PDB file of C-alpha atoms in Angstrom:
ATOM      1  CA  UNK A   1       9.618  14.476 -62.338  1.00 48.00           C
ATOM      2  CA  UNK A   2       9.444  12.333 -58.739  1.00 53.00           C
ATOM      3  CA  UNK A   3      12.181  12.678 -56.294  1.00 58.00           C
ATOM      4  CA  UNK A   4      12.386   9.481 -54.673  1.00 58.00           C
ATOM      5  CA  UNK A   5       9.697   7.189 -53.157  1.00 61.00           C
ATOM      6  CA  UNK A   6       7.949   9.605 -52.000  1.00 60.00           C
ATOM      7  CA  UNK A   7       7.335  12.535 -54.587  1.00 60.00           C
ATOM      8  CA  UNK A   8      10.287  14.240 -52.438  1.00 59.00           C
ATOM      9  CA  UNK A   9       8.187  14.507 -49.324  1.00 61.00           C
ATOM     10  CA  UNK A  10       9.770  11.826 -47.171  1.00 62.00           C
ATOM     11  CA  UNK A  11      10.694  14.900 -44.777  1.00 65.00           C
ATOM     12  CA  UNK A  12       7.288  15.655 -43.799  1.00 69.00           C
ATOM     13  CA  UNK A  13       6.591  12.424 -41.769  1.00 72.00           C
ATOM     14  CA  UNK A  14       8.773  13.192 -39.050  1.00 75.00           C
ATOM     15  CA  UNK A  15       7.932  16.593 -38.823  1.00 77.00           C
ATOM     16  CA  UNK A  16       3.988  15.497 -38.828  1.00 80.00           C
ATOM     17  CA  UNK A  17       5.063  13.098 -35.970  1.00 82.00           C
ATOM     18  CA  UNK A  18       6.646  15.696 -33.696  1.00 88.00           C
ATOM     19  CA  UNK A  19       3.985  18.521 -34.453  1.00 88.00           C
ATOM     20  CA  UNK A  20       1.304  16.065 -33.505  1.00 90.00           C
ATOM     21  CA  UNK A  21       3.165  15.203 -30.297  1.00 92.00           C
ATOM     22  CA  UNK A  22       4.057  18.830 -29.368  1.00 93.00           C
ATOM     23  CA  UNK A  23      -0.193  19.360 -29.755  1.00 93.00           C
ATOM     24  CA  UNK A  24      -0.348  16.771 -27.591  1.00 95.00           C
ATOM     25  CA  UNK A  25       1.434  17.780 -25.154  1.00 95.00           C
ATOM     26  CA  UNK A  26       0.476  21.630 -24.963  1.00 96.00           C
ATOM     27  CA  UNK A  27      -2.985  20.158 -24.702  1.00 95.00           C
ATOM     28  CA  UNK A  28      -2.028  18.097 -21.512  1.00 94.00           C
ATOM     29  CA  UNK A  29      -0.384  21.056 -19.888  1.00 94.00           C
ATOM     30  CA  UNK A  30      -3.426  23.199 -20.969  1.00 93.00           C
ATOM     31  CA  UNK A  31      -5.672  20.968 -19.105  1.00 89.00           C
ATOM     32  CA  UNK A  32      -3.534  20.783 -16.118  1.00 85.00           C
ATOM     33  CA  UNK A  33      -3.112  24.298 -15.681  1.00 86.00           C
ATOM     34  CA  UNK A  34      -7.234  24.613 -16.122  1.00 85.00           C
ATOM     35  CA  UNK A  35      -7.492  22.001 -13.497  1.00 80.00           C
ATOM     36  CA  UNK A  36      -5.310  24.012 -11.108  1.00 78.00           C
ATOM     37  CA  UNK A  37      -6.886  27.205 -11.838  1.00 78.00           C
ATOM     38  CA  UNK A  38     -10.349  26.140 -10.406  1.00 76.00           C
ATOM     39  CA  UNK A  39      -8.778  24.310  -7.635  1.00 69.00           C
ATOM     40  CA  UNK A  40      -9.993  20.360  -8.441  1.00 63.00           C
ATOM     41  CA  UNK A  41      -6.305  19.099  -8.385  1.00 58.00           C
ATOM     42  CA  UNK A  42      -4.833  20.515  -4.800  1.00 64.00           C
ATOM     43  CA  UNK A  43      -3.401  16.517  -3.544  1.00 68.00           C
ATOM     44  CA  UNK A  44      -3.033  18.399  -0.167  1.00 69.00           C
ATOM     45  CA  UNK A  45      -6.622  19.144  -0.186  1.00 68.00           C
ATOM     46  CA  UNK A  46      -7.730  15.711  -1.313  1.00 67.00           C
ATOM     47  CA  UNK A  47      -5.439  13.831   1.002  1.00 68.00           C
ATOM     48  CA  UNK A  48      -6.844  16.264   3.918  1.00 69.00           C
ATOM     49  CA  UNK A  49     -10.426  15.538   2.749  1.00 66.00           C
ATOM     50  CA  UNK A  50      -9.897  11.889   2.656  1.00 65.00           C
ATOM     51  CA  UNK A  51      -8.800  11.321   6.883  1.00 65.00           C
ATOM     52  CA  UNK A  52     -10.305  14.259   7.933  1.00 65.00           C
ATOM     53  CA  UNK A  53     -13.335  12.184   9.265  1.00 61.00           C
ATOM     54  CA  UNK A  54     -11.502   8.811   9.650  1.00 60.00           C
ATOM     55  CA  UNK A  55     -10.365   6.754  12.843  1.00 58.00           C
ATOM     56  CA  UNK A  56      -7.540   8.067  14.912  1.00 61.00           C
ATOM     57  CA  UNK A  57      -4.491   6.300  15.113  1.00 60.00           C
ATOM     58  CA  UNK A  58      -4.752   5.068  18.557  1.00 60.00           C
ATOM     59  CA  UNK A  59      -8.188   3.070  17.627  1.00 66.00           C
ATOM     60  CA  UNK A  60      -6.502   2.174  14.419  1.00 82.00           C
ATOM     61  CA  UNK A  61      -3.701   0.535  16.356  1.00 85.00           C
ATOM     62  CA  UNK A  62      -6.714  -0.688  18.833  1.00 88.00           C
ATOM     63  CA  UNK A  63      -8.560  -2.596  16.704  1.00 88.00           C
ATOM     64  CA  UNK A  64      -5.279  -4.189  14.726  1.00 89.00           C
ATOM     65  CA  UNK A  65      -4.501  -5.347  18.639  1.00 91.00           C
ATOM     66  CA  UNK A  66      -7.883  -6.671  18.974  1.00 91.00           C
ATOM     67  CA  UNK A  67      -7.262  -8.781  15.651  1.00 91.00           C
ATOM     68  CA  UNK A  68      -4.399 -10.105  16.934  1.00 91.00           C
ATOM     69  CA  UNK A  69      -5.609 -10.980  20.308  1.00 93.00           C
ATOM     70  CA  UNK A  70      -8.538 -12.629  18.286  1.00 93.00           C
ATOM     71  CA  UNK A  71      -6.727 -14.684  16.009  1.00 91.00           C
ATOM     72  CA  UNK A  72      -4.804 -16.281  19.288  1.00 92.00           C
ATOM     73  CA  UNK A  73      -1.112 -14.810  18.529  1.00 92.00           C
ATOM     74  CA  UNK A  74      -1.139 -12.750  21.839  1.00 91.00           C
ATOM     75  CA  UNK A  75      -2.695 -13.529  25.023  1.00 92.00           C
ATOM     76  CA  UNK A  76      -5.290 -12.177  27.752  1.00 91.00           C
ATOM     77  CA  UNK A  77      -2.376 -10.706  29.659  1.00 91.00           C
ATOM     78  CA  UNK A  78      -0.272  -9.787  26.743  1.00 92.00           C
ATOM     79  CA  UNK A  79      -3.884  -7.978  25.341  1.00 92.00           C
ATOM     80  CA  UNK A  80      -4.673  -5.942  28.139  1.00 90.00           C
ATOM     81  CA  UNK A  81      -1.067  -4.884  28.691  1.00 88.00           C
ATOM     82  CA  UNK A  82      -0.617  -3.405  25.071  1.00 90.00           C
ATOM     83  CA  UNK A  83      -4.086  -1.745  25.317  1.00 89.00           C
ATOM     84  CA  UNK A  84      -3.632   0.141  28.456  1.00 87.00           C
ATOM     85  CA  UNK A  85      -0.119   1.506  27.327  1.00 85.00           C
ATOM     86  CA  UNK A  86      -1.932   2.631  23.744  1.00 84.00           C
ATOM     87  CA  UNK A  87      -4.445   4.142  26.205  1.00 84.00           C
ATOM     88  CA  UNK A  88      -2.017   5.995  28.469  1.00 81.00           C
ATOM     89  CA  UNK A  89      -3.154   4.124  31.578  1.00 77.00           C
ATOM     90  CA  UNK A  90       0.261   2.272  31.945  1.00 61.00           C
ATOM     91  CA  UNK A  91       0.421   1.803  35.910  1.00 62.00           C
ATOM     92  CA  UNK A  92       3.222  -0.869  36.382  1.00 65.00           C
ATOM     93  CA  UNK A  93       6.801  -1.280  34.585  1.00 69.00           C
ATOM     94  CA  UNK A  94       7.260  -4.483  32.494  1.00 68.00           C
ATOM     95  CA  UNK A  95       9.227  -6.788  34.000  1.00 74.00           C
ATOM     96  CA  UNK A  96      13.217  -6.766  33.025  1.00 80.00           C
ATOM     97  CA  UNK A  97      14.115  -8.411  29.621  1.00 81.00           C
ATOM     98  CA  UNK A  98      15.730 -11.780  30.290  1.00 80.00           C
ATOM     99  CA  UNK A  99      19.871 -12.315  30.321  1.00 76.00           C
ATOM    100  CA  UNK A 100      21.765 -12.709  26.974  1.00 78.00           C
ATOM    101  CA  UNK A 101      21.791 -16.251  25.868  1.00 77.00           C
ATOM    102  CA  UNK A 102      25.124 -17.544  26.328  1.00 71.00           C
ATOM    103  CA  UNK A 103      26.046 -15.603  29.361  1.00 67.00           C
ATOM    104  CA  UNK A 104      24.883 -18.393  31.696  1.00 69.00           C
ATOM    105  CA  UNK A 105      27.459 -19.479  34.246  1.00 71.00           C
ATOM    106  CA  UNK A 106      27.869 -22.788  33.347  1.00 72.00           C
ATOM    107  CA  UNK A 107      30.068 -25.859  35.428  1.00 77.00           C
ATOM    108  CA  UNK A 108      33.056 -27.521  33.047  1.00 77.00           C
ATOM    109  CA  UNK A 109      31.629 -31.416  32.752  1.00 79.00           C
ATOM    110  CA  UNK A 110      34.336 -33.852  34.065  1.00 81.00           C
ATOM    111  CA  UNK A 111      36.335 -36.087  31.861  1.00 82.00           C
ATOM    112  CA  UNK A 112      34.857 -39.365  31.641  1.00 81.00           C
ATOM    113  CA  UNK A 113      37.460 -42.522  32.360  1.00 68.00           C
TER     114      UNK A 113
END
């Protein structure tokens, strides 16, 4: 005698789903905690690996000036000035930044006749 569509084993289809996503995921953890244990997934390690041997940041921010003094958005002046503070060899102080605009003193125009 069937019970229902399915011989009376609609239940197992969820419960094949879930067991087959439970393997799944014991087998992701399994190979994550492998991958620990011989040391091939330490980020720190990587990340340290990866600028260990690379520019430092003040030639980093050297050549990015260089760019931009080559591409014309600073000038000679402006060039030098920025290099020799990323060096450290910054000998003069800049001058002061100019007044507020608005704050000019200004002379009320006369009533025309």
């Amino acid at each position: 005698m069937m019970y229902g569509p399915h011989g009376g084993f609609f239940f197992l289809g969820p419960l094949v789903f879930f067991g087959l996503l439970v393997l799944l995921v014991l087998f992701v953890l399994l190979a994550v905690a492998l991958m620990r244990k011989r040391g091939g997934f330490d980020r720190a390690q990587l990340m340290a690996q990866r600028f260990a041997n690379g520019p430092s940041a003040t030639a980093s921010a050297e050549s990015i000036l260089a760019e931009r003094f080559a591409r014309g958005e600073i000038d000679a002046e402006d060039y030098q000035t920025r290099r020799s503070v990323l060096r450290g060899e910054r000998t003069q102080e800049p001058p002061p930044p100019p007044p507020p605009v608005g704050t000019e003193k200004t002379e009320p125009i006369p009533p025309t006749s």
